[in-house]
mmCIF file with all atom_site columns, C-alpha atoms in Angstrom:
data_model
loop_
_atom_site.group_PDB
_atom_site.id
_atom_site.type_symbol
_atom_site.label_atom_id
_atom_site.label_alt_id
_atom_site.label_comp_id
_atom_site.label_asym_id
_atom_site.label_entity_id
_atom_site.label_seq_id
_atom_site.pdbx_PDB_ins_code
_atom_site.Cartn_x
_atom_site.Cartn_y
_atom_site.Cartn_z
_atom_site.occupancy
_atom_site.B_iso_or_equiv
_atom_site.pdbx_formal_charge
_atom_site.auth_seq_id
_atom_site.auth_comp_id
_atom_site.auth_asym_id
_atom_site.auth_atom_id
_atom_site.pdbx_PDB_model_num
ATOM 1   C CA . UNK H 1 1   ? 131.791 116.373 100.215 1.00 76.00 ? 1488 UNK H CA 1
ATOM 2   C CA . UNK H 1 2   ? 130.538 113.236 100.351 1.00 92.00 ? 1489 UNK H CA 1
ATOM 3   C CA . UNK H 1 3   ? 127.687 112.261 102.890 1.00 97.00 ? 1490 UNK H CA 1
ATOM 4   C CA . UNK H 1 4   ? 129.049 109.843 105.292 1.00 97.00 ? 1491 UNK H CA 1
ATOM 5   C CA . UNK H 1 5   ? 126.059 107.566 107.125 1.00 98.00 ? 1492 UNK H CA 1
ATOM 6   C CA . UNK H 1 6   ? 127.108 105.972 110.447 1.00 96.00 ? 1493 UNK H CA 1
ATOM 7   C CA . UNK H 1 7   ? 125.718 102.071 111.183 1.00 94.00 ? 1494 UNK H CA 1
ATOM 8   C CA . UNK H 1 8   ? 125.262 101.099 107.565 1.00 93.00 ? 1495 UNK H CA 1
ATOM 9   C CA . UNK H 1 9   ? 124.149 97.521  108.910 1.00 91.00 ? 1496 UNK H CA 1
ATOM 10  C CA . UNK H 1 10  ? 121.670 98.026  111.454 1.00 92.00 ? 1497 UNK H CA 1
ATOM 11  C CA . UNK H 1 11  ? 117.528 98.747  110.571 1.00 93.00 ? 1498 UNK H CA 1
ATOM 12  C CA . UNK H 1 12  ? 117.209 102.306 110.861 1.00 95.00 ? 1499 UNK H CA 1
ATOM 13  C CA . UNK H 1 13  ? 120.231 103.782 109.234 1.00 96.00 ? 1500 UNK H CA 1
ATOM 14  C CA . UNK H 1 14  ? 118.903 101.360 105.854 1.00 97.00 ? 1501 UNK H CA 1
ATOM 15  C CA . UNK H 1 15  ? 116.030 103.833 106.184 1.00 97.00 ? 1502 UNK H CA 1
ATOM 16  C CA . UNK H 1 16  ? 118.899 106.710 105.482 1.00 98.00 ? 1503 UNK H CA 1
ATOM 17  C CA . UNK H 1 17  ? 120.957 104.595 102.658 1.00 98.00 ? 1504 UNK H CA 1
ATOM 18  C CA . UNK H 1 18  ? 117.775 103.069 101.011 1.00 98.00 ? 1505 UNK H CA 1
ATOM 19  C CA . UNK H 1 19  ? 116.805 106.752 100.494 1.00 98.00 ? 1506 UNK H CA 1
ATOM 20  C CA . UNK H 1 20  ? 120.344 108.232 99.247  1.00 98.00 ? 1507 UNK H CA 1
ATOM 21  C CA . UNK H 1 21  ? 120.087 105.449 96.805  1.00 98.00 ? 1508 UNK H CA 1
ATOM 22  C CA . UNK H 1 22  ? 116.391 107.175 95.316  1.00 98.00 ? 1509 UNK H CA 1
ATOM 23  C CA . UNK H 1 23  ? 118.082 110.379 95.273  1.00 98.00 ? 1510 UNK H CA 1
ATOM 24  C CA . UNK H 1 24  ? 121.521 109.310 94.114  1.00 98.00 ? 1511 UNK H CA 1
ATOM 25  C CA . UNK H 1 25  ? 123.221 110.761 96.517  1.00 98.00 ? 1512 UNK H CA 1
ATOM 26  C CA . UNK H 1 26  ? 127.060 109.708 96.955  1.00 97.00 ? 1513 UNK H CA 1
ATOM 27  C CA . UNK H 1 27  ? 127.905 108.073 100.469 1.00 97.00 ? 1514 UNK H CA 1
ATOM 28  C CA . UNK H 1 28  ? 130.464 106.600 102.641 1.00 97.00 ? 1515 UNK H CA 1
ATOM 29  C CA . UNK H 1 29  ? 129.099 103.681 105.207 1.00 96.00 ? 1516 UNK H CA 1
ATOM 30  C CA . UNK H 1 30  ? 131.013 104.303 108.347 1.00 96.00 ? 1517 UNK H CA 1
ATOM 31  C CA . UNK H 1 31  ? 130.693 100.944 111.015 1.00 94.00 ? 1518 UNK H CA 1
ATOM 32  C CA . UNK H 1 32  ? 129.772 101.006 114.419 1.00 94.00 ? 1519 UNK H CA 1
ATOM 33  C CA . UNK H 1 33  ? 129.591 97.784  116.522 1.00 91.00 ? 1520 UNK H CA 1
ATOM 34  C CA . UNK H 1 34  ? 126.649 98.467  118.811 1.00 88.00 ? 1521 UNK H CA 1
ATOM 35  C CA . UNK H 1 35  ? 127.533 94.778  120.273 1.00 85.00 ? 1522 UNK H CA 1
ATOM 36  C CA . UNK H 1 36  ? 131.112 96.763  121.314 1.00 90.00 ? 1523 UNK H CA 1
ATOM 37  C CA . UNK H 1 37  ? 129.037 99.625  122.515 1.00 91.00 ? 1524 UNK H CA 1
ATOM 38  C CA . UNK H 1 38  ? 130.899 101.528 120.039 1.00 93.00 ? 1525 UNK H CA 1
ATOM 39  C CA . UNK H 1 39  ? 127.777 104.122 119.821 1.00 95.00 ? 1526 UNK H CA 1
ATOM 40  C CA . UNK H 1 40  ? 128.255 105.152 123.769 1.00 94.00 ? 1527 UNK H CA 1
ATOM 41  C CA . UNK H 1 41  ? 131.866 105.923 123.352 1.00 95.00 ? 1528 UNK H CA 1
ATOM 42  C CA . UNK H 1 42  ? 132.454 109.588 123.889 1.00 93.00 ? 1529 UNK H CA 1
ATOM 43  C CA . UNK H 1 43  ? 133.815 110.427 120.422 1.00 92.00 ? 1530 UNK H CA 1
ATOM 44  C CA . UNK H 1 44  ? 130.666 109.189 118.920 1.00 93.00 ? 1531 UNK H CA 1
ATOM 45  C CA . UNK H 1 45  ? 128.350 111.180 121.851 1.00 95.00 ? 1532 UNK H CA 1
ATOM 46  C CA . UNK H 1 46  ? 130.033 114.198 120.763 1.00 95.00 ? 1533 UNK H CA 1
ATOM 47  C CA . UNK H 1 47  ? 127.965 113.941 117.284 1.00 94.00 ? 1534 UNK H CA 1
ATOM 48  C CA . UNK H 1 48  ? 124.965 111.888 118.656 1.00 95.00 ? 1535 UNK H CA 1
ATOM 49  C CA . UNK H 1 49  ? 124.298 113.203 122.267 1.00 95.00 ? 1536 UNK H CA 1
ATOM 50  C CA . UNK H 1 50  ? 121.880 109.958 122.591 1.00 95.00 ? 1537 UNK H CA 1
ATOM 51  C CA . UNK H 1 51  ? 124.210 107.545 121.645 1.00 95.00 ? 1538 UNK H CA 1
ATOM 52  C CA . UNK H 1 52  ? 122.156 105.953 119.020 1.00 95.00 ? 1539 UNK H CA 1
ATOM 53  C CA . UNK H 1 53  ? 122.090 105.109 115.186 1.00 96.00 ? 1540 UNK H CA 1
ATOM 54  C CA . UNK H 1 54  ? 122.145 106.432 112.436 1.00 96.00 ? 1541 UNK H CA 1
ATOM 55  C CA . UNK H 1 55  ? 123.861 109.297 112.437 1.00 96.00 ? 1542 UNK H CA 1
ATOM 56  C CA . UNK H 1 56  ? 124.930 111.386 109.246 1.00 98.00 ? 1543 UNK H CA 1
ATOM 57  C CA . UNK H 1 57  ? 127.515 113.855 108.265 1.00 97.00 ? 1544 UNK H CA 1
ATOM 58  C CA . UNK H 1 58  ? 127.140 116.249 104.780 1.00 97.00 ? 1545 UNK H CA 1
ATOM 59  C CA . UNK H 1 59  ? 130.509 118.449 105.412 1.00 95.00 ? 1546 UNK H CA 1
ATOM 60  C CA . UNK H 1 60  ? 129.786 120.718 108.515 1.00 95.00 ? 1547 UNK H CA 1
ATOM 61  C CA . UNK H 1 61  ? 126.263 119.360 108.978 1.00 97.00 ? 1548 UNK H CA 1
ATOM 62  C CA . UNK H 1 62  ? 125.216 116.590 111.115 1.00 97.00 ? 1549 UNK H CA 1
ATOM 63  C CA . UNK H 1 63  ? 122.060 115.239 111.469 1.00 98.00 ? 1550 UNK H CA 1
ATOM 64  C CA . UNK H 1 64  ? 120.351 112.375 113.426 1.00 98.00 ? 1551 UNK H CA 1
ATOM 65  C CA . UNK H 1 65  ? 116.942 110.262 113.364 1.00 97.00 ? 1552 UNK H CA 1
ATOM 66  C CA . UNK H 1 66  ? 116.199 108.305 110.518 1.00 97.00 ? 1553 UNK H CA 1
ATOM 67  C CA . UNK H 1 67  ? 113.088 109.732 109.715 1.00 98.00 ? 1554 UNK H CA 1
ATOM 68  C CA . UNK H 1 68  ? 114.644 113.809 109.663 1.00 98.00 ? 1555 UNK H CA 1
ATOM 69  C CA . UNK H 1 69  ? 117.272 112.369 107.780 1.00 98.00 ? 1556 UNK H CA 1
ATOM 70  C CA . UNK H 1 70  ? 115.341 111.257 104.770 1.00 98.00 ? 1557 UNK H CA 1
ATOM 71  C CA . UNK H 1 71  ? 113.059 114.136 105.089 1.00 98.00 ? 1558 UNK H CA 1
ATOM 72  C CA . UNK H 1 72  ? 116.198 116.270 104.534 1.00 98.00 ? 1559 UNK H CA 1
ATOM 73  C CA . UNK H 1 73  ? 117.680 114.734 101.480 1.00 98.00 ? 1560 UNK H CA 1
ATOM 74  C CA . UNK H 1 74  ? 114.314 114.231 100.124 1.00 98.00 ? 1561 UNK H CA 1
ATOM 75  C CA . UNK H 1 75  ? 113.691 118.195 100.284 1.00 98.00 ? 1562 UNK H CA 1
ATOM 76  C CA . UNK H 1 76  ? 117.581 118.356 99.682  1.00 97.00 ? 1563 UNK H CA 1
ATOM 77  C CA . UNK H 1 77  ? 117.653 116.644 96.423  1.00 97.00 ? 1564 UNK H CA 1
ATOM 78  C CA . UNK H 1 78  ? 113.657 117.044 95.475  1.00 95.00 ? 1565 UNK H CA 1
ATOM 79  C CA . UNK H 1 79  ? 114.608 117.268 91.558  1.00 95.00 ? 1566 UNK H CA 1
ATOM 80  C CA . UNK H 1 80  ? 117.219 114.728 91.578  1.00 97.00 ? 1567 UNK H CA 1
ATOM 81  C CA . UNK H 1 81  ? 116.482 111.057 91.193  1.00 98.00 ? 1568 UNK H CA 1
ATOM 82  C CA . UNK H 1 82  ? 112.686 109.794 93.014  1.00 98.00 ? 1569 UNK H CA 1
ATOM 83  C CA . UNK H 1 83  ? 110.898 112.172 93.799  1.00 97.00 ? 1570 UNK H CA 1
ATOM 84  C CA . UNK H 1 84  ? 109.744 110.891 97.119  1.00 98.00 ? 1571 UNK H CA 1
ATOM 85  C CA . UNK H 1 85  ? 107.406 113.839 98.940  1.00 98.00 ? 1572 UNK H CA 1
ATOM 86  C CA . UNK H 1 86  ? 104.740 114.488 96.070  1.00 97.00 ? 1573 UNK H CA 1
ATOM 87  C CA . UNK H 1 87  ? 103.835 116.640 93.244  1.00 96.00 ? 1574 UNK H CA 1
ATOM 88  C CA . UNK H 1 88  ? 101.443 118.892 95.238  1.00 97.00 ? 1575 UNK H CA 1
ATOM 89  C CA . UNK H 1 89  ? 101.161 120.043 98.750  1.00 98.00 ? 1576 UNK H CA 1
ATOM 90  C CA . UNK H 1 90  ? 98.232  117.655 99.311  1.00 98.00 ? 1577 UNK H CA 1
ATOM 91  C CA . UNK H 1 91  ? 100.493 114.637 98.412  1.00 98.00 ? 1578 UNK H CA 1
ATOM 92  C CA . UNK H 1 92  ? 103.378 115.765 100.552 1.00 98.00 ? 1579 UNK H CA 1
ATOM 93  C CA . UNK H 1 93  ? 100.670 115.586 103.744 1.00 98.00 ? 1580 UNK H CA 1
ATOM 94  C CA . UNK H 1 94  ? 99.215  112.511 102.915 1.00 98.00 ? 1581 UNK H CA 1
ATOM 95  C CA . UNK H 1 95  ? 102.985 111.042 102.546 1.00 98.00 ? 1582 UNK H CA 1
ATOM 96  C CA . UNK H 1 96  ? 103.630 113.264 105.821 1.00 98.00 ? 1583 UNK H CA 1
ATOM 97  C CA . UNK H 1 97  ? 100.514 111.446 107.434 1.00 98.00 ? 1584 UNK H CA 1
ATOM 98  C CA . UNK H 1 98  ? 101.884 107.998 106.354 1.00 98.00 ? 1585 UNK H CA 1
ATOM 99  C CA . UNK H 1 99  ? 105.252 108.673 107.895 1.00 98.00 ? 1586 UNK H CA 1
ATOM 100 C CA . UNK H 1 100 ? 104.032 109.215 111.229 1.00 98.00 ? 1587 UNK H CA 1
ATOM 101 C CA . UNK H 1 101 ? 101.335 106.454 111.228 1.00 98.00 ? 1588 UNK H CA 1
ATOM 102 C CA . UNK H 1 102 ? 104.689 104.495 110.429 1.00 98.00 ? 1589 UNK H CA 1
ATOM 103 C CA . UNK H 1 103 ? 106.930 105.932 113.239 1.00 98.00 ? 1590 UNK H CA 1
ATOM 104 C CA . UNK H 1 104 ? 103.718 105.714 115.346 1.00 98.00 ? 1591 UNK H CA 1
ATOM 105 C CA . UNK H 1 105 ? 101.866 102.600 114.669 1.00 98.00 ? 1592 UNK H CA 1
ATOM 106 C CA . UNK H 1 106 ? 104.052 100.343 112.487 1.00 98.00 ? 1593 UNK H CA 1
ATOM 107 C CA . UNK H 1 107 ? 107.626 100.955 114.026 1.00 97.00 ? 1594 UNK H CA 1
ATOM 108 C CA . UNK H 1 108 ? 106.918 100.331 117.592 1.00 97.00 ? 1595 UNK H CA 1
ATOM 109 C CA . UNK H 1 109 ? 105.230 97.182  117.517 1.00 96.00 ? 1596 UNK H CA 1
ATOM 110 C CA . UNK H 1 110 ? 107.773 95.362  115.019 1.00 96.00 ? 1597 UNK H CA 1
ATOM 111 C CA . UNK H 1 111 ? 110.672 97.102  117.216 1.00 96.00 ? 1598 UNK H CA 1
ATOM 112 C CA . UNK H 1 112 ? 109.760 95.198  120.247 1.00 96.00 ? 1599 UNK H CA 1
ATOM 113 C CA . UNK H 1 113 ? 109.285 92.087  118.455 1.00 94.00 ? 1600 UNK H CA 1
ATOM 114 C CA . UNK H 1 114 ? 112.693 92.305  116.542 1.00 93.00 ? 1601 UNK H CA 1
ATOM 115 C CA . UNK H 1 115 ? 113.731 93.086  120.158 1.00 93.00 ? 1602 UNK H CA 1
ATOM 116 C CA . UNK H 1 116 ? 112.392 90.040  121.771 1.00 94.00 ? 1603 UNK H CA 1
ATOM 117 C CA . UNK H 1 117 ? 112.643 87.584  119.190 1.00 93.00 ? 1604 UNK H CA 1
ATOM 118 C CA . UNK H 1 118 ? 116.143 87.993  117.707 1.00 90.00 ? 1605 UNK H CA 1
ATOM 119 C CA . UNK H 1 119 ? 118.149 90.411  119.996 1.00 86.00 ? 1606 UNK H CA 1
ATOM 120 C CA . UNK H 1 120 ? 117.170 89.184  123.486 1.00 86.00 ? 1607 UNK H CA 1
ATOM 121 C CA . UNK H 1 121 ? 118.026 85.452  122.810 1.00 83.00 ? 1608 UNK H CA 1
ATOM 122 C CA . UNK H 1 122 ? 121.523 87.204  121.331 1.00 78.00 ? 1609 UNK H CA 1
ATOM 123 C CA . UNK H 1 123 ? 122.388 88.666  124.678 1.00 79.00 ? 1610 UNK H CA 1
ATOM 124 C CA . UNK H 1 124 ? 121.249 85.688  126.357 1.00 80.00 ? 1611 UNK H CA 1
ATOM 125 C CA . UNK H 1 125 ? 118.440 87.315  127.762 1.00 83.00 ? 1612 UNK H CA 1
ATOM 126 C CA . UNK H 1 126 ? 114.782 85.847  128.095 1.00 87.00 ? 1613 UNK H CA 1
ATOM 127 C CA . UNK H 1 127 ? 112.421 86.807  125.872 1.00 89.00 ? 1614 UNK H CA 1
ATOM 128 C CA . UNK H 1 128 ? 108.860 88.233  127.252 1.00 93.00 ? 1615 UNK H CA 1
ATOM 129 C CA . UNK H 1 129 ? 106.559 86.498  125.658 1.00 94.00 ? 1616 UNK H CA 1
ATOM 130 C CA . UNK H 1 130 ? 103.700 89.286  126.983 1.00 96.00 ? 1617 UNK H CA 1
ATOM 131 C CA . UNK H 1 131 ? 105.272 91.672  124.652 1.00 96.00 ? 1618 UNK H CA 1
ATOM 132 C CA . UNK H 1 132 ? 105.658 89.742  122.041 1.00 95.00 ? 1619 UNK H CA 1
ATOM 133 C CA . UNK H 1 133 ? 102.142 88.608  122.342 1.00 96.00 ? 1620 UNK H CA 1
ATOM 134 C CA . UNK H 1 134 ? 100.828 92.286  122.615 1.00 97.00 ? 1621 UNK H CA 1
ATOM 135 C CA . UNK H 1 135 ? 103.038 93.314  119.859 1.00 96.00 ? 1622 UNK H CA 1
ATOM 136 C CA . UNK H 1 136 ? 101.569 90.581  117.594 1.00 96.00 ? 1623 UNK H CA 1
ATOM 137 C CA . UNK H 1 137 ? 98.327  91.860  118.104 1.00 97.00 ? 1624 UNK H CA 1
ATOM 138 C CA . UNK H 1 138 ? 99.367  95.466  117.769 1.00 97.00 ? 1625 UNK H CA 1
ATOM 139 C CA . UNK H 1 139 ? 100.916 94.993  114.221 1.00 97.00 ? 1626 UNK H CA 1
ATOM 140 C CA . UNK H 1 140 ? 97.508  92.965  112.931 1.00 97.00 ? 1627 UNK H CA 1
ATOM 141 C CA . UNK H 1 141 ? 95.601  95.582  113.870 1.00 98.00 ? 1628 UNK H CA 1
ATOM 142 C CA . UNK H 1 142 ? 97.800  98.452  111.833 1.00 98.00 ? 1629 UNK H CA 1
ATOM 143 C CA . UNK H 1 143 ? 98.163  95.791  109.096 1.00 98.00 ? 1630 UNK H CA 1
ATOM 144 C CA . UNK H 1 144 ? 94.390  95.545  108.855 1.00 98.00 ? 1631 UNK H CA 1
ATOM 145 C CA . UNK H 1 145 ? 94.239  99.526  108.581 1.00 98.00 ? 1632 UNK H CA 1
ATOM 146 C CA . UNK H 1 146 ? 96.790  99.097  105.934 1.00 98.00 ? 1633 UNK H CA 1
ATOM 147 C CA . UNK H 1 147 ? 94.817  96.667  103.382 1.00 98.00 ? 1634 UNK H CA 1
ATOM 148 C CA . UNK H 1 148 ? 91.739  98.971  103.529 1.00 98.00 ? 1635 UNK H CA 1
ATOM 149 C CA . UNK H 1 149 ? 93.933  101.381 102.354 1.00 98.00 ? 1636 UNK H CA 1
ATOM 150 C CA . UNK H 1 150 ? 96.180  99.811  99.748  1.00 98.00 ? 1637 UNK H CA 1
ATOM 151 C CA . UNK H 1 151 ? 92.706  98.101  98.303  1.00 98.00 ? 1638 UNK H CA 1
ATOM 152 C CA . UNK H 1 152 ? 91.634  101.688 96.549  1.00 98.00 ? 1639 UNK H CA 1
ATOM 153 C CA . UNK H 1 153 ? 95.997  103.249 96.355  1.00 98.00 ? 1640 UNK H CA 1
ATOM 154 C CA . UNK H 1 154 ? 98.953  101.460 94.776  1.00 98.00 ? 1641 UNK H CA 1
ATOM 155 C CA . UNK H 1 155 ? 101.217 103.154 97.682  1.00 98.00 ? 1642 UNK H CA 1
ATOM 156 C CA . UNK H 1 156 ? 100.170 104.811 100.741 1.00 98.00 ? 1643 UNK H CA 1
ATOM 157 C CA . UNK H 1 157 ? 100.221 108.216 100.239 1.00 98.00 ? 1644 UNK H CA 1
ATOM 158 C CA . UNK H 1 158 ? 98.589  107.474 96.716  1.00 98.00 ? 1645 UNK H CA 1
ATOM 159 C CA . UNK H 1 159 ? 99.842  105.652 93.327  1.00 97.00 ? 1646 UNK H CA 1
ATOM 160 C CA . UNK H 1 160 ? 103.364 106.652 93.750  1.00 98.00 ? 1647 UNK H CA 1
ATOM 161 C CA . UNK H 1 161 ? 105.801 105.716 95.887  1.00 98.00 ? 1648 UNK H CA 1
ATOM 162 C CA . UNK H 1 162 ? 107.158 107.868 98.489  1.00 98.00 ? 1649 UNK H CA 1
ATOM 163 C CA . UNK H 1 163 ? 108.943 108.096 101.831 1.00 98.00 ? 1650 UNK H CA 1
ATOM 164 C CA . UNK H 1 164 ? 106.271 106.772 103.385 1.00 98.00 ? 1651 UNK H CA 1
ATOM 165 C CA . UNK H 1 165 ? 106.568 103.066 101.701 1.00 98.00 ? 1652 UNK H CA 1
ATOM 166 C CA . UNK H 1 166 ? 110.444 103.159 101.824 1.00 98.00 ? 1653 UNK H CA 1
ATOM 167 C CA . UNK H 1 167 ? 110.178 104.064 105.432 1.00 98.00 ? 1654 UNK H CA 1
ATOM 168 C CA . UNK H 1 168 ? 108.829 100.380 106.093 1.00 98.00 ? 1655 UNK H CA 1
ATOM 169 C CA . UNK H 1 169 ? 111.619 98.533  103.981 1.00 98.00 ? 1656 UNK H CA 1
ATOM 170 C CA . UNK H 1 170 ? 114.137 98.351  107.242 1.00 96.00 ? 1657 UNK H CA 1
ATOM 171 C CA . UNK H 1 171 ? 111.882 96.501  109.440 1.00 97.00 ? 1658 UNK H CA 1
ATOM 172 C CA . UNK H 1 172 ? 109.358 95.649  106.974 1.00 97.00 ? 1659 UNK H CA 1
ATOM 173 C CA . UNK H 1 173 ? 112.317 92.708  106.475 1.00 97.00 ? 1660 UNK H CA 1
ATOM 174 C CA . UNK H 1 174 ? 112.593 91.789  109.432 1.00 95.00 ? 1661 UNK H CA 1
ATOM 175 C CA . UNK H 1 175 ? 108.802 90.912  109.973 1.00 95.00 ? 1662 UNK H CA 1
ATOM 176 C CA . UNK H 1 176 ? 108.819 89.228  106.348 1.00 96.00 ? 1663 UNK H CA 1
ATOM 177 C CA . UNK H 1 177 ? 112.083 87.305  106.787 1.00 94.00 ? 1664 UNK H CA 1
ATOM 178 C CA . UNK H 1 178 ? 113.210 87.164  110.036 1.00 91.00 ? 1665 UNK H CA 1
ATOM 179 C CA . UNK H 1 179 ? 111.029 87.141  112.712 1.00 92.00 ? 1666 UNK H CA 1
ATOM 180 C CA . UNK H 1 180 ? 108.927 84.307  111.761 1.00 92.00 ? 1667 UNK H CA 1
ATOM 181 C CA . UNK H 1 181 ? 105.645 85.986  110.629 1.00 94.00 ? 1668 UNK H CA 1
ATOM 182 C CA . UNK H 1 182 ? 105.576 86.479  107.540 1.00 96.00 ? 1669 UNK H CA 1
ATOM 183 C CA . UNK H 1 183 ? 101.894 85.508  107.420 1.00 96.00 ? 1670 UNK H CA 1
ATOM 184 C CA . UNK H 1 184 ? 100.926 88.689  108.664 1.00 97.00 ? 1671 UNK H CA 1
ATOM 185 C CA . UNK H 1 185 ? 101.763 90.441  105.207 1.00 97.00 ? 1672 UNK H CA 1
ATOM 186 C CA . UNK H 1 186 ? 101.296 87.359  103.063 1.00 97.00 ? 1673 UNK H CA 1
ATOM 187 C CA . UNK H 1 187 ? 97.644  87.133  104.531 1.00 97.00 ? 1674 UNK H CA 1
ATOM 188 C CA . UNK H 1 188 ? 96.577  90.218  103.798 1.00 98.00 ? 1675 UNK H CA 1
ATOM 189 C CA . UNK H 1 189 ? 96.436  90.501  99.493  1.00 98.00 ? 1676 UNK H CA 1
ATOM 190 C CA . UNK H 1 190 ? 96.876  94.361  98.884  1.00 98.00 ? 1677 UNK H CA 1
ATOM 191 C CA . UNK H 1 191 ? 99.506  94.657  101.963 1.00 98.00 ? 1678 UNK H CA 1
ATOM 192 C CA . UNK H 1 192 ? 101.326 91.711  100.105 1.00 98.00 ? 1679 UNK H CA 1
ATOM 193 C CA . UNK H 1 193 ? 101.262 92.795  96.643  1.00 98.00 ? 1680 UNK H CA 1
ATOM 194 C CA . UNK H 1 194 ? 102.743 96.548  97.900  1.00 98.00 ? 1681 UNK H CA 1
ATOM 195 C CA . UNK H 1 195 ? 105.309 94.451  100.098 1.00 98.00 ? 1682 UNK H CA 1
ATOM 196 C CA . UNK H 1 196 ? 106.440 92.355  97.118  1.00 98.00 ? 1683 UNK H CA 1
ATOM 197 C CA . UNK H 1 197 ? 106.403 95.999  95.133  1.00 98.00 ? 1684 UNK H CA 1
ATOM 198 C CA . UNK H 1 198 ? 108.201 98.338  97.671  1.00 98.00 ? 1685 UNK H CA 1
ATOM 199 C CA . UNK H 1 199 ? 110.710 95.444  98.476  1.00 98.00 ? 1686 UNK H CA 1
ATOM 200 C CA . UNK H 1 200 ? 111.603 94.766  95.036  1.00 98.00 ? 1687 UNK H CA 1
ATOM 201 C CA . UNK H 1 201 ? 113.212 97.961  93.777  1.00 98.00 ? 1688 UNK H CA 1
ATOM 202 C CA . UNK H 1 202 ? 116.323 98.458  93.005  1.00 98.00 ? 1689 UNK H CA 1
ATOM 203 C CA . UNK H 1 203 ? 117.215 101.087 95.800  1.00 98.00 ? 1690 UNK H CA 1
ATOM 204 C CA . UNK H 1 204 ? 116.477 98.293  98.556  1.00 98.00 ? 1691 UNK H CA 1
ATOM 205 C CA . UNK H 1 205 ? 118.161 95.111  96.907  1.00 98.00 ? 1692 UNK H CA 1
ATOM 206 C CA . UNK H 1 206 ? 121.178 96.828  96.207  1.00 97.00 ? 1693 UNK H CA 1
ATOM 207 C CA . UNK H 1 207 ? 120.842 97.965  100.017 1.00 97.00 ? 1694 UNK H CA 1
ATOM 208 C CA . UNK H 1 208 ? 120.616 94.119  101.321 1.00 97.00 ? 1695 UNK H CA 1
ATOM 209 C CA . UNK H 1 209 ? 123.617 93.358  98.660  1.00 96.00 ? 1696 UNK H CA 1
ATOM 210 C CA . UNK H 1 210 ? 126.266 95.978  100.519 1.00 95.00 ? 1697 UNK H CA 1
ATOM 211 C CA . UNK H 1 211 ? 124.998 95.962  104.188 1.00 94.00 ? 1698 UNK H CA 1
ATOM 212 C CA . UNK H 1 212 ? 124.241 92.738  105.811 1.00 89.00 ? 1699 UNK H CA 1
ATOM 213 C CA . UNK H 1 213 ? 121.694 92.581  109.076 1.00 87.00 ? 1700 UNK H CA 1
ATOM 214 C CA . UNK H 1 214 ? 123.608 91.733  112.060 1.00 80.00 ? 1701 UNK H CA 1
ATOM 215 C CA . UNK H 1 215 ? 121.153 89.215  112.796 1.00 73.00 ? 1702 UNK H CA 1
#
């Protein structure tokens, strides 16, 4: 059966559909307006108790958060298009390593500024300018972390790219193109080069082609 992703448009589930494409898996986009509050409706809190996106369905199975989600079809499909987790059980922790600095470090800070600078003004909101300040800060400092490390690796798990690195396309893009700062990346060399590198394959452009950003 084919795997059917829920929120093709929104940041995370391009996590999910960035990865399918690596592994050439078959899918079916299915939309949800979270503007309608189509995710809090209780057909969709029947499969996603937390109301939130993505959400995917392979036949009987379903299975939520981004990041479990491309850990599955990575394991899933290992020998089938990228391999994405590593040839040897010290790659797969290093890309392990970089997934959670990602979820940890990376994700949070560019959350609340995607957040405060594109969805508050949206729901006519204010925006707090204390978060975005701290949040600013927050991502220089992981960015900083990040050129040390892709000075002596071509990726961050090593010289091949992995979940890790497609992890950060989602809001990688909105930091380089949306949010005003793309300075952060394009002052930092290595960081710029692996953005330019990551954000260039085919996987990911054929993502932004099919699935606009709602903002």
């Amino acid at each position: 059966m084919v795997v059917k992703v829920y929120g093709p448009t929104y940041g995370s589930p391009k996590r999910v559909l960035v990865c399918l494409f690596e592994k050439e898996v078959e899918f079916e986009a299915v939309d949800i307006d979270i503007f309608k509050g189509e995710h809090k409706q209780p057909d969709f809190l029947k499969l996603q108790p937390f109301g939130e996106l993505p959400l995917v369905q392979d036949g009987d199975y379903t299975l939520y958060e981004s990041r479990a989600i491309i850990r599955y079809y990575a394991e899933k499909y290992k020998n089938q298009g990228t391999d994405l987790l590593g040839k040897t059980i010290e790659e797969r922790g290093l890309v392990e390593q970089w997934l959670e600095v990602e979820a940890h470090s990376f994700h949070p800070a560019i959350y609340n500024l995607v957040v405060q600078v594109l969805f508050a003004p949206l729901k006519g909101a204010p925006s707090d300018q204390k978060v975005i300040e701290e949040s600013d800060e927050k991502l220089k400092k992981v960015l900083d972390i990040y050129e040390e490390r892709l000075s002596k690796t071509k990726y961050l798990a090593g010289d091949f790219f992995s979940l890790a690195d497609l992890s950060h396309l989602a809001f990688g893009h909105y930091l380089v193109n949306q949010t005003g700062r793309a300075s952060l990346v394009r002052e930092r060399k290595h960081v710029s080069a692996w953005w330019d590198d990551i954000s260039n394959r085919p996987s990911w452009k054929k993502v932004l082609e099919l699935y606009n950003y709602p903002v």
